[in-house]
Amino acid sequence: MSLAASRHYADHIATLQARTATALERGGFDHLVVPSGTLHYQVFDDRDYPYAVNPQFKHWLPLTRNPGSWLVATPGEKPKLVYLQPRDYWHVVPEAPSGYWVGHFDIVVIRKPEDALQHLPKNASRCAILGEPQSALGNYGAYKPNNPQAVIDYLEYHRAYKTPYEVDMMREASRRAVRAHRAAERAFRAGASEFGIHLAYCQAAGQDANELPYHNIVALNEHGAVLHYTELDRLPPKPVRSFLVDAGASHGGYAADITRTYATDTGGEFQALVDAVDKVQREDIGRRFRAGNDYRQIHLYAHLALSNVLRDFGIIKISSEEAVANGVSSVFFPHGIGHGIGLQVHDVAGFAASDSGGTIAKPDGHPYLRLTRMLEPGMVVTNEPGIYFIDMLLEDLKTKGQGDAVDWNRVEAFRPYGGVRIEDDIVVTDGDPINLTRDAFAGS
Ligand code: GLY
Ligand code: MN
Ligand code: MN
């Protein structure tokens, strides 16, 4: 790790310590205690589910495979890591602590999960313990997560503002994801099935499905119209017309979330639609990702910009303004323009009015928008407009008596291609936004 990067990590820890001090003050506690989490088992079975680390834990440490460990942060003291390294010959156990983060913690290694208890602050009632109920320790789970709302509200609200270390992590996640997106496009052009493309993606990312930040969406033809299509057909359709891939990668616990859409026929009308959505994504919508702008307004603006595309392609017959006002645009663009991203692909506190609670409402008629906050420097958010041909929503349009708004011959022409989505991850700054996704494509 470079000097600048290790300074970024030191600053990151200092930022978290400062936030923790205020959060504890708000909640009236002395210590922040965060278990990394536990393995969960399938009912009546000894098979475990893929382990998912507590995001509050990986905010401090790039450790995503260490169940049974604990972090303790006390204002004015070096943070402490109780690190579980079990004696176990059945599984590969975590390595001894090593890496750029080690020097920032007082580390105690334990061999059994219950041994953590003796290294945690003695008086549990003075601790804000953030985690899942299963992490409880002690007789009858006496030392258990209490998840005080005031502490969580403060930490989650501020988690929207990424430190330079976090942006470094997300830049690396984006590079990894883009390498895999390139491989996925090659597999698509070579005629692979959805399953084959998925395997090519994982191979190039160097991550398997459980390490990726969300289920890969690998959709050929009409499957592109299913917003969260996570089936993976084992055989390719005949013919293959289009490919929508929404897939990310992880790095140090941070996520990338990227979508691209491709046409088999690069001279055809679907390619032209992809290019048109790409252009409004980059230019008309993209230029609005600046500090001081309201994300709700960007979402509403995206409806107008996409309605212009729908009109240009002869898909809708009404004006763009009318399409937005009467909900016709939502038939073709039925999800939000995006969301915050970071330790989780859909980051927390998207509707938070302040660091002490409150909610910013979604615009009427837009129930799926996941972020309603003002953009501010340090936020990382997605920009993901789309146009889809979804039978269920198109039929509703007829039922509601709005069938005349649409040219059904044009809809029929595009239906076999499913839909288009283009998604980038954007860092809001006090100047021009940084596009982590386009930077990674340009550098790959
Ligand atoms: N990949 C899920 C999303 O774009 O929100
Ligand atoms: Mn997304
Ligand atoms: Mn996505």
CSV table of C-alpha atoms and ligand atoms in Angstrom, one decimal:
chain,number,residue,atom,x,y,z
A,1,MET,CA,0.0,0.0,0.0
A,2,SER,CA,1.3,3.5,-0.9
A,3,LEU,CA,2.1,6.1,1.6
A,4,ALA,CA,-0.9,8.2,0.5
A,5,ALA,CA,-3.2,5.2,0.8
A,6,SER,CA,-2.0,4.4,4.3
A,7,ARG,CA,-2.4,8.0,5.3
A,8,HIS,CA,-6.0,7.8,3.9
A,9,TYR,CA,-6.6,4.8,6.2
A,10,ALA,CA,-5.2,6.6,9.2
A,11,ASP,CA,-7.5,9.6,8.5
A,12,HIS,CA,-10.4,7.2,8.0
A,13,ILE,CA,-9.9,5.7,11.4
A,14,ALA,CA,-9.6,9.2,12.9
A,15,THR,CA,-12.9,10.2,11.2
A,16,LEU,CA,-14.6,7.1,12.6
A,17,GLN,CA,-13.3,7.9,16.1
A,18,ALA,CA,-14.6,11.4,15.9
A,19,ARG,CA,-18.0,10.3,14.7
A,20,THR,CA,-18.1,7.6,17.4
A,21,ALA,CA,-17.4,10.1,20.1
A,22,THR,CA,-20.4,12.2,19.1
A,23,ALA,CA,-22.6,9.2,18.5
A,24,LEU,CA,-21.9,7.8,22.0
A,25,GLU,CA,-22.5,11.2,23.5
A,26,ARG,CA,-25.9,11.3,21.7
A,27,GLY,CA,-26.8,7.9,23.1
A,28,GLY,CA,-25.3,8.4,26.6
A,29,PHE,CA,-22.8,5.6,26.3
A,30,ASP,CA,-19.0,5.2,26.9
A,31,HIS,CA,-18.0,2.5,24.5
A,32,LEU,CA,-19.0,1.4,21.0
A,33,VAL,CA,-18.9,-2.4,20.7
A,34,VAL,CA,-19.4,-4.1,17.4
A,35,PRO,CA,-19.4,-7.8,16.8
A,36,SER,CA,-18.4,-9.0,13.3
A,37,GLY,CA,-21.3,-11.4,13.4
A,38,THR,CA,-21.9,-15.1,13.4
A,39,LEU,CA,-22.4,-18.0,11.0
A,40,HIS,CA,-26.1,-18.8,10.4
A,41,TYR,CA,-27.3,-22.4,9.8
A,42,GLN,CA,-30.0,-23.8,7.7
A,43,VAL,CA,-33.0,-25.1,9.6
A,44,PHE,CA,-32.6,-28.7,10.8
A,45,ASP,CA,-29.3,-28.9,9.0
A,46,ASP,CA,-25.6,-28.4,9.7
A,47,ARG,CA,-25.0,-26.4,6.5
A,48,ASP,CA,-24.1,-22.7,7.1
A,49,TYR,CA,-25.4,-19.8,4.9
A,50,PRO,CA,-22.8,-17.6,3.3
A,51,TYR,CA,-21.4,-15.4,6.1
A,52,ALA,CA,-22.2,-11.7,5.9
A,53,VAL,CA,-20.1,-9.4,8.1
A,54,ASN,CA,-21.8,-6.7,10.1
A,55,PRO,CA,-21.4,-3.5,8.0
A,56,GLN,CA,-20.7,-1.5,11.2
A,57,PHE,CA,-17.6,-3.7,11.7
A,58,LYS,CA,-16.2,-3.6,8.2
A,59,HIS,CA,-16.5,0.2,8.3
A,60,TRP,CA,-13.4,0.0,10.5
A,61,LEU,CA,-11.6,-3.0,9.1
A,62,PRO,CA,-11.2,-4.6,5.7
A,63,LEU,CA,-12.2,-8.0,7.3
A,64,THR,CA,-15.1,-9.7,5.6
A,65,ARG,CA,-14.4,-13.3,6.6
A,66,ASN,CA,-14.0,-13.2,10.4
A,67,PRO,CA,-17.1,-14.2,12.3
A,68,GLY,CA,-16.8,-14.1,16.1
A,69,SER,CA,-14.5,-11.0,16.3
A,70,TRP,CA,-15.3,-7.8,18.1
A,71,LEU,CA,-14.3,-4.1,17.8
A,72,VAL,CA,-14.3,-1.8,20.8
A,73,ALA,CA,-14.0,1.9,20.3
A,74,THR,CA,-13.7,4.2,23.3
A,75,PRO,CA,-13.2,7.9,22.9
A,76,GLY,CA,-9.6,8.9,23.6
A,77,GLU,CA,-8.2,5.4,23.3
A,78,LYS,CA,-6.8,3.3,20.5
A,79,PRO,CA,-9.5,1.1,19.2
A,80,LYS,CA,-9.4,-2.5,20.2
A,81,LEU,CA,-9.9,-5.6,18.0
A,82,VAL,CA,-10.7,-8.9,19.6
A,83,TYR,CA,-9.8,-11.2,16.8
A,84,LEU,CA,-11.1,-14.8,16.7
A,85,GLN,CA,-8.6,-17.3,15.2
A,86,PRO,CA,-10.1,-20.6,16.2
A,87,ARG,CA,-8.2,-23.8,16.7
A,88,ASP,CA,-9.9,-25.9,14.0
A,89,TYR,CA,-8.7,-28.6,11.6
A,90,TRP,CA,-12.0,-28.8,9.6
A,91,HIS,CA,-11.8,-25.4,8.0
A,92,VAL,CA,-9.2,-22.9,6.9
A,93,VAL,CA,-9.1,-20.4,9.8
A,94,PRO,CA,-8.4,-16.7,9.5
A,95,GLU,CA,-4.7,-15.9,9.2
A,96,ALA,CA,-2.9,-14.1,12.0
A,97,PRO,CA,-3.7,-10.4,11.8
A,98,SER,CA,-1.6,-8.7,9.1
A,99,GLY,CA,-1.9,-5.8,6.7
A,100,TYR,CA,-2.0,-2.0,6.7
A,101,TRP,CA,-4.7,-1.8,9.3
A,102,VAL,CA,-2.9,-3.8,12.1
A,103,GLY,CA,-1.0,-0.9,13.6
A,104,HIS,CA,-4.2,1.1,14.2
A,105,PHE,CA,-5.6,-1.4,16.8
A,106,ASP,CA,-4.8,-3.0,20.0
A,107,ILE,CA,-5.3,-6.6,19.0
A,108,VAL,CA,-6.1,-9.6,21.2
A,109,VAL,CA,-6.3,-13.0,19.5
A,110,ILE,CA,-8.8,-15.4,21.0
A,111,ARG,CA,-9.3,-19.1,20.1
A,112,LYS,CA,-13.0,-19.5,21.1
A,113,PRO,CA,-15.9,-17.1,20.4
A,114,GLU,CA,-16.9,-17.0,24.1
A,115,ASP,CA,-13.4,-15.9,25.1
A,116,ALA,CA,-14.3,-12.4,23.6
A,117,LEU,CA,-16.3,-11.6,26.7
A,118,GLN,CA,-13.3,-11.2,29.0
A,119,HIS,CA,-11.8,-8.6,26.6
A,120,LEU,CA,-15.0,-6.4,26.3
A,121,PRO,CA,-15.8,-3.5,28.6
A,122,LYS,CA,-16.9,-4.8,31.9
A,123,ASN,CA,-20.1,-2.8,32.2
A,124,ALA,CA,-22.3,-3.8,29.3
A,125,SER,CA,-24.9,-1.2,30.2
A,126,ARG,CA,-22.3,1.6,29.3
A,127,CYS,CA,-21.9,0.1,25.8
A,128,ALA,CA,-23.7,0.8,22.6
A,129,ILE,CA,-23.5,-2.7,21.1
A,130,LEU,CA,-24.4,-2.8,17.4
A,131,GLY,CA,-25.1,-6.1,15.9
A,132,GLU,CA,-27.4,-9.1,15.4
A,133,PRO,CA,-29.0,-10.8,18.4
A,134,GLN,CA,-27.1,-14.0,17.7
A,135,SER,CA,-23.9,-12.3,18.7
A,136,ALA,CA,-24.9,-12.2,22.3
A,137,LEU,CA,-22.3,-13.6,24.8
A,138,GLY,CA,-22.3,-14.6,28.4
A,139,ASN,CA,-24.7,-16.4,30.6
A,140,TYR,CA,-28.1,-16.4,28.9
A,141,GLY,CA,-26.8,-13.9,26.4
A,142,ALA,CA,-26.3,-11.2,29.0
A,143,TYR,CA,-23.8,-9.2,26.8
A,144,LYS,CA,-26.1,-8.6,23.9
A,145,PRO,CA,-26.5,-6.0,21.1
A,146,ASN,CA,-28.8,-3.2,22.2
A,147,ASN,CA,-28.6,-1.2,19.0
A,148,PRO,CA,-29.4,2.3,20.4
A,149,GLN,CA,-31.3,4.3,17.8
A,150,ALA,CA,-29.6,7.6,18.6
A,151,VAL,CA,-26.1,6.0,18.0
A,152,ILE,CA,-27.2,4.2,14.8
A,153,ASP,CA,-28.9,7.2,13.4
A,154,TYR,CA,-25.8,9.3,13.8
A,155,LEU,CA,-23.4,6.7,12.4
A,156,GLU,CA,-25.6,5.7,9.5
A,157,TYR,CA,-26.4,9.3,8.5
A,158,HIS,CA,-22.6,10.1,8.3
A,159,ARG,CA,-21.8,6.9,6.5
A,160,ALA,CA,-23.1,8.6,3.4
A,161,TYR,CA,-20.0,10.8,3.4
A,162,LYS,CA,-17.1,8.6,2.3
A,163,THR,CA,-13.6,9.2,3.4
A,164,PRO,CA,-10.8,9.3,0.8
A,165,TYR,CA,-9.9,5.7,2.0
A,166,GLU,CA,-13.4,4.5,1.2
A,167,VAL,CA,-13.3,6.1,-2.3
A,168,ASP,CA,-9.9,4.3,-2.8
A,169,MET,CA,-11.7,1.0,-1.9
A,170,MET,CA,-14.6,1.7,-4.2
A,171,ARG,CA,-12.3,2.7,-7.1
A,172,GLU,CA,-10.6,-0.7,-6.7
A,173,ALA,CA,-13.9,-2.5,-6.6
A,174,SER,CA,-14.9,-0.7,-9.8
A,175,ARG,CA,-11.7,-1.7,-11.6
A,176,ARG,CA,-12.3,-5.3,-10.7
A,177,ALA,CA,-16.0,-5.1,-11.8
A,178,VAL,CA,-15.0,-3.5,-15.1
A,179,ARG,CA,-12.5,-6.2,-15.8
A,180,ALA,CA,-15.3,-8.7,-15.3
A,181,HIS,CA,-17.8,-6.7,-17.4
A,182,ARG,CA,-15.3,-6.8,-20.3
A,183,ALA,CA,-15.1,-10.6,-20.0
A,184,ALA,CA,-18.9,-10.8,-19.8
A,185,GLU,CA,-19.3,-8.8,-23.1
A,186,ARG,CA,-16.8,-11.2,-24.7
A,187,ALA,CA,-18.7,-14.2,-23.6
A,188,PHE,CA,-21.9,-12.7,-24.8
A,189,ARG,CA,-20.4,-12.0,-28.3
A,190,ALA,CA,-19.1,-15.6,-28.4
A,191,GLY,CA,-22.6,-16.9,-27.9
A,192,ALA,CA,-22.4,-18.1,-24.3
A,193,SER,CA,-25.5,-18.8,-22.2
A,194,GLU,CA,-26.5,-16.6,-19.2
A,195,PHE,CA,-24.8,-19.2,-16.9
A,196,GLY,CA,-21.7,-19.2,-19.1
A,197,ILE,CA,-21.5,-15.4,-19.0
A,198,HIS,CA,-21.9,-15.5,-15.2
A,199,LEU,CA,-19.0,-17.9,-14.9
A,200,ALA,CA,-16.8,-15.8,-17.2
A,201,TYR,CA,-17.7,-12.8,-15.0
A,202,CYS,CA,-16.8,-14.5,-11.8
A,203,GLN,CA,-13.6,-15.8,-13.2
A,204,ALA,CA,-12.5,-12.4,-14.4
A,205,ALA,CA,-13.6,-10.7,-11.2
A,206,GLY,CA,-11.7,-13.3,-9.2
A,207,GLN,CA,-14.8,-13.5,-7.0
A,208,ASP,CA,-17.5,-16.1,-6.6
A,209,ALA,CA,-21.2,-15.4,-6.2
A,210,ASN,CA,-21.0,-15.1,-2.4
A,211,GLU,CA,-18.1,-12.6,-2.6
A,212,LEU,CA,-19.9,-10.3,-5.0
A,213,PRO,CA,-21.9,-7.5,-3.4
A,214,TYR,CA,-25.2,-8.7,-5.0
A,215,HIS,CA,-26.5,-11.4,-7.2
A,216,ASN,CA,-25.4,-10.9,-10.8
A,217,ILE,CA,-28.1,-9.9,-13.2
A,218,VAL,CA,-27.2,-11.6,-16.5
A,219,ALA,CA,-30.1,-11.2,-18.9
A,220,LEU,CA,-30.4,-12.2,-22.5
A,221,ASN,CA,-33.2,-10.9,-24.8
A,222,GLU,CA,-36.6,-10.4,-23.0
A,223,HIS,CA,-35.0,-11.2,-19.6
A,224,GLY,CA,-33.7,-7.7,-19.6
A,225,ALA,CA,-37.2,-6.6,-18.8
A,226,VAL,CA,-37.1,-8.3,-15.4
A,227,LEU,CA,-35.5,-5.7,-13.2
A,228,HIS,CA,-33.9,-8.2,-10.8
A,229,TYR,CA,-33.5,-11.1,-13.1
A,230,THR,CA,-31.2,-13.6,-11.2
A,231,GLU,CA,-32.0,-16.8,-13.0
A,232,LEU,CA,-29.2,-18.1,-15.1
A,233,ASP,CA,-30.4,-20.1,-18.1
A,234,ARG,CA,-28.0,-22.9,-18.9
A,235,LEU,CA,-28.6,-22.6,-22.7
A,236,PRO,CA,-28.5,-19.5,-24.9
A,237,PRO,CA,-31.7,-18.5,-26.6
A,238,LYS,CA,-31.9,-18.6,-30.4
A,239,PRO,CA,-31.3,-16.0,-31.7
A,240,VAL,CA,-29.5,-13.9,-29.1
A,241,ARG,CA,-30.5,-10.3,-29.6
A,242,SER,CA,-29.5,-8.3,-26.5
A,243,PHE,CA,-27.6,-8.5,-23.2
A,244,LEU,CA,-28.2,-6.6,-20.0
A,245,VAL,CA,-25.6,-7.2,-17.3
A,246,ASP,CA,-25.9,-5.6,-13.8
A,247,ALA,CA,-23.0,-6.9,-11.8
A,248,GLY,CA,-20.5,-5.6,-9.3
A,249,ALA,CA,-17.4,-6.5,-7.3
A,250,SER,CA,-16.2,-6.1,-3.8
A,251,HIS,CA,-13.0,-4.7,-2.4
A,252,GLY,CA,-12.1,-4.4,1.3
A,253,GLY,CA,-15.8,-4.7,2.1
A,254,TYR,CA,-16.9,-2.0,-0.4
A,255,ALA,CA,-19.1,-2.5,-3.4
A,256,ALA,CA,-19.3,-1.5,-7.1
A,257,ASP,CA,-22.6,-1.6,-8.9
A,258,ILE,CA,-22.5,-1.4,-12.7
A,259,THR,CA,-24.9,-2.0,-15.5
A,260,ARG,CA,-24.2,-2.2,-19.2
A,261,THR,CA,-26.5,-3.2,-22.1
A,262,TYR,CA,-25.4,-4.6,-25.5
A,263,ALA,CA,-27.0,-5.4,-28.8
A,264,THR,CA,-25.9,-8.3,-31.0
A,265,ASP,CA,-26.6,-6.2,-34.1
A,266,THR,CA,-24.5,-3.1,-33.4
A,267,GLY,CA,-26.0,-1.3,-36.4
A,268,GLY,CA,-29.7,-1.9,-35.4
A,269,GLU,CA,-32.4,0.1,-33.7
A,270,PHE,CA,-31.9,-1.5,-30.3
A,271,GLN,CA,-28.2,-0.4,-30.3
A,272,ALA,CA,-29.5,3.1,-31.2
A,273,LEU,CA,-31.7,3.0,-28.1
A,274,VAL,CA,-28.8,1.8,-25.9
A,275,ASP,CA,-26.7,4.7,-27.3
A,276,ALA,CA,-29.5,7.2,-26.6
A,277,VAL,CA,-30.0,6.1,-23.0
A,278,ASP,CA,-26.2,6.1,-22.6
A,279,LYS,CA,-26.0,9.7,-23.8
A,280,VAL,CA,-28.7,11.0,-21.5
A,281,GLN,CA,-27.2,9.1,-18.6
A,282,ARG,CA,-23.8,10.7,-19.2
A,283,GLU,CA,-24.8,14.1,-20.2
A,284,ASP,CA,-28.3,15.3,-19.3
A,285,ILE,CA,-28.7,13.4,-16.1
A,286,GLY,CA,-25.0,12.9,-15.3
A,287,ARG,CA,-24.2,16.6,-15.1
A,288,ARG,CA,-26.7,17.0,-12.3
A,289,PHE,CA,-24.6,14.9,-9.8
A,290,ARG,CA,-23.3,17.9,-8.0
A,291,ALA,CA,-23.3,19.1,-4.4
A,292,GLY,CA,-26.4,21.1,-3.6
A,293,ASN,CA,-28.7,19.2,-5.9
A,294,ASP,CA,-31.6,17.3,-4.6
A,295,TYR,CA,-31.5,13.7,-5.6
A,296,ARG,CA,-35.3,13.6,-5.9
A,297,GLN,CA,-35.1,16.3,-8.5
A,298,ILE,CA,-32.5,14.4,-10.4
A,299,HIS,CA,-34.9,11.4,-10.4
A,300,LEU,CA,-37.8,13.5,-11.7
A,301,TYR,CA,-35.5,15.0,-14.3
A,302,ALA,CA,-34.5,11.6,-15.5
A,303,HIS,CA,-38.1,10.8,-16.2
A,304,LEU,CA,-38.3,13.8,-18.5
A,305,ALA,CA,-35.0,13.0,-20.2
A,306,LEU,CA,-36.0,9.3,-20.8
A,307,SER,CA,-39.4,10.4,-22.0
A,308,ASN,CA,-37.6,12.5,-24.7
A,309,VAL,CA,-35.9,9.3,-25.8
A,310,LEU,CA,-39.2,7.4,-25.8
A,311,ARG,CA,-40.6,10.2,-28.0
A,312,ASP,CA,-37.6,10.3,-30.3
A,313,PHE,CA,-38.0,6.6,-30.9
A,314,GLY,CA,-41.7,6.9,-31.6
A,315,ILE,CA,-42.6,4.7,-28.6
A,316,ILE,CA,-44.8,7.3,-26.9
A,317,LYS,CA,-47.1,9.6,-28.8
A,318,ILE,CA,-47.7,12.2,-26.0
A,319,SER,CA,-45.3,15.0,-24.9
A,320,SER,CA,-42.5,14.2,-22.5
A,321,GLU,CA,-44.1,16.5,-19.9
A,322,GLU,CA,-47.4,14.8,-20.2
A,323,ALA,CA,-45.7,11.4,-19.9
A,324,VAL,CA,-44.1,12.4,-16.6
A,325,ALA,CA,-47.2,14.0,-15.3
A,326,ASN,CA,-49.6,11.1,-16.0
A,327,GLY,CA,-47.3,8.3,-15.0
A,328,VAL,CA,-46.7,6.9,-18.5
A,329,SER,CA,-42.9,7.4,-18.1
A,330,SER,CA,-43.0,5.1,-15.0
A,331,VAL,CA,-44.3,2.3,-17.2
A,332,PHE,CA,-40.9,2.3,-19.0
A,333,PHE,CA,-38.8,3.5,-16.1
A,334,PRO,CA,-40.3,1.9,-13.0
A,335,HIS,CA,-37.4,2.1,-10.6
A,336,GLY,CA,-35.4,4.9,-9.0
A,337,ILE,CA,-32.5,6.8,-10.6
A,338,GLY,CA,-30.3,5.2,-8.1
A,339,HIS,CA,-29.1,5.0,-4.5
A,340,GLY,CA,-26.2,5.5,-2.2
A,341,ILE,CA,-23.5,2.9,-2.3
A,342,GLY,CA,-20.6,1.9,-0.1
A,343,LEU,CA,-20.3,-0.9,2.5
A,344,GLN,CA,-23.7,-2.1,1.1
A,345,VAL,CA,-24.8,-2.0,-2.5
A,346,HIS,CA,-27.9,-0.1,-1.3
A,347,ASP,CA,-26.4,2.0,1.4
A,348,VAL,CA,-28.2,2.9,4.5
A,349,ALA,CA,-29.9,6.2,5.6
A,350,GLY,CA,-31.1,7.1,2.1
A,351,PHE,CA,-34.1,8.9,3.5
A,352,ALA,CA,-32.5,10.4,6.6
A,353,ALA,CA,-33.5,14.0,7.3
A,354,SER,CA,-30.7,14.5,9.8
A,355,ASP,CA,-28.2,12.7,12.0
A,356,SER,CA,-30.7,12.6,14.8
A,357,GLY,CA,-33.7,11.0,12.9
A,358,GLY,CA,-36.5,12.1,10.6
A,359,THR,CA,-37.4,11.1,7.1
A,360,ILE,CA,-37.4,12.9,3.7
A,361,ALA,CA,-40.4,11.6,1.8
A,362,LYS,CA,-40.2,10.2,-1.7
A,363,PRO,CA,-42.0,12.2,-4.4
A,364,ASP,CA,-45.6,11.2,-4.9
A,365,GLY,CA,-46.0,8.3,-7.4
A,366,HIS,CA,-42.3,7.3,-7.1
A,367,PRO,CA,-42.3,4.5,-4.4
A,368,TYR,CA,-39.1,2.9,-5.5
A,369,LEU,CA,-36.7,5.8,-5.1
A,370,ARG,CA,-34.1,4.8,-2.5
A,371,LEU,CA,-32.4,8.1,-1.9
A,372,THR,CA,-34.1,11.5,-1.1
A,373,ARG,CA,-31.2,13.4,0.4
A,374,MET,CA,-29.4,16.5,-1.0
A,375,LEU,CA,-26.1,15.6,-2.7
A,376,GLU,CA,-23.1,16.7,-0.8
A,377,PRO,CA,-19.3,16.3,-1.2
A,378,GLY,CA,-18.2,12.8,-0.3
A,379,MET,CA,-21.4,11.0,-1.2
A,380,VAL,CA,-21.2,8.1,-3.6
A,381,VAL,CA,-24.4,7.3,-5.5
A,382,THR,CA,-25.4,5.5,-8.6
A,383,ASN,CA,-26.8,7.0,-11.8
A,384,GLU,CA,-28.9,4.2,-13.4
A,385,PRO,CA,-31.6,5.2,-15.8
A,386,GLY,CA,-33.4,2.6,-17.9
A,387,ILE,CA,-36.1,1.9,-20.4
A,388,TYR,CA,-37.8,-1.4,-20.3
A,389,PHE,CA,-40.6,-3.2,-22.1
A,390,ILE,CA,-42.5,-4.9,-19.2
A,391,ASP,CA,-45.6,-6.8,-20.2
A,392,MET,CA,-47.3,-6.4,-16.9
A,393,LEU,CA,-46.9,-2.6,-16.7
A,394,LEU,CA,-47.8,-2.2,-20.4
A,395,GLU,CA,-51.0,-4.1,-19.9
A,396,ASP,CA,-51.9,-1.9,-16.9
A,397,LEU,CA,-51.6,1.1,-19.2
A,398,LYS,CA,-54.4,-0.3,-21.4
A,399,THR,CA,-56.5,-1.2,-18.3
A,400,LYS,CA,-56.2,2.4,-17.1
A,401,GLY,CA,-57.4,3.8,-20.4
A,402,GLN,CA,-53.9,5.2,-21.3
A,403,GLY,CA,-53.3,2.9,-24.2
A,404,ASP,CA,-53.4,5.7,-26.8
A,405,ALA,CA,-50.3,7.3,-25.3
A,406,VAL,CA,-48.2,4.5,-26.8
A,407,ASP,CA,-47.4,3.3,-30.3
A,408,TRP,CA,-47.9,-0.5,-29.8
A,409,ASN,CA,-46.1,-1.4,-33.1
A,410,ARG,CA,-43.0,0.3,-31.7
A,411,VAL,CA,-43.4,-1.5,-28.4
A,412,GLU,CA,-43.7,-4.8,-30.3
A,413,ALA,CA,-40.5,-4.0,-32.2
A,414,PHE,CA,-38.5,-3.5,-28.9
A,415,ARG,CA,-40.1,-6.1,-26.7
A,416,PRO,CA,-37.9,-9.0,-27.8
A,417,TYR,CA,-34.8,-7.0,-26.5
A,418,GLY,CA,-36.1,-6.7,-22.9
A,419,GLY,CA,-34.7,-3.3,-21.9
A,420,VAL,CA,-31.8,-1.0,-21.5
A,421,ARG,CA,-30.1,0.1,-18.2
A,422,ILE,CA,-26.8,2.0,-17.9
A,423,GLU,CA,-25.4,2.4,-14.4
A,424,ASP,CA,-22.4,4.2,-13.1
A,425,ASP,CA,-21.1,4.9,-9.6
A,426,ILE,CA,-20.5,8.6,-9.0
A,427,VAL,CA,-18.5,10.4,-6.2
A,428,VAL,CA,-20.0,13.8,-5.5
A,429,THR,CA,-17.3,16.4,-4.8
A,430,ASP,CA,-17.2,20.2,-4.3
A,431,GLY,CA,-16.4,20.4,-8.1
A,432,ASP,CA,-16.9,18.0,-11.0
A,433,PRO,CA,-18.2,14.6,-10.0
A,434,ILE,CA,-15.8,11.6,-10.3
A,435,ASN,CA,-17.3,8.8,-12.3
A,436,LEU,CA,-15.6,5.6,-10.8
A,437,THR,CA,-17.2,3.4,-13.5
A,438,ARG,CA,-16.3,5.4,-16.6
A,439,ASP,CA,-12.8,6.0,-15.2
A,440,ALA,CA,-12.4,2.2,-14.8
A,441,PHE,CA,-13.6,1.5,-18.3
A,442,ALA,CA,-11.3,4.1,-19.7
A,443,GLY,CA,-8.3,2.6,-17.8
A,444,SER,CA,-9.0,-1.0,-18.7
B,1,GLY,N1,-27.8,-4.0,-8.8
B,1,GLY,C1,-28.9,-3.5,-8.0
B,1,GLY,C2,-29.1,-2.1,-8.3
B,1,GLY,O1,-28.7,-1.6,-9.3
B,1,GLY,O2,-29.7,-1.4,-7.5
B,2,MN,MN,-27.8,0.2,-8.4
B,3,MN,MN,-27.1,-2.4,-10.4
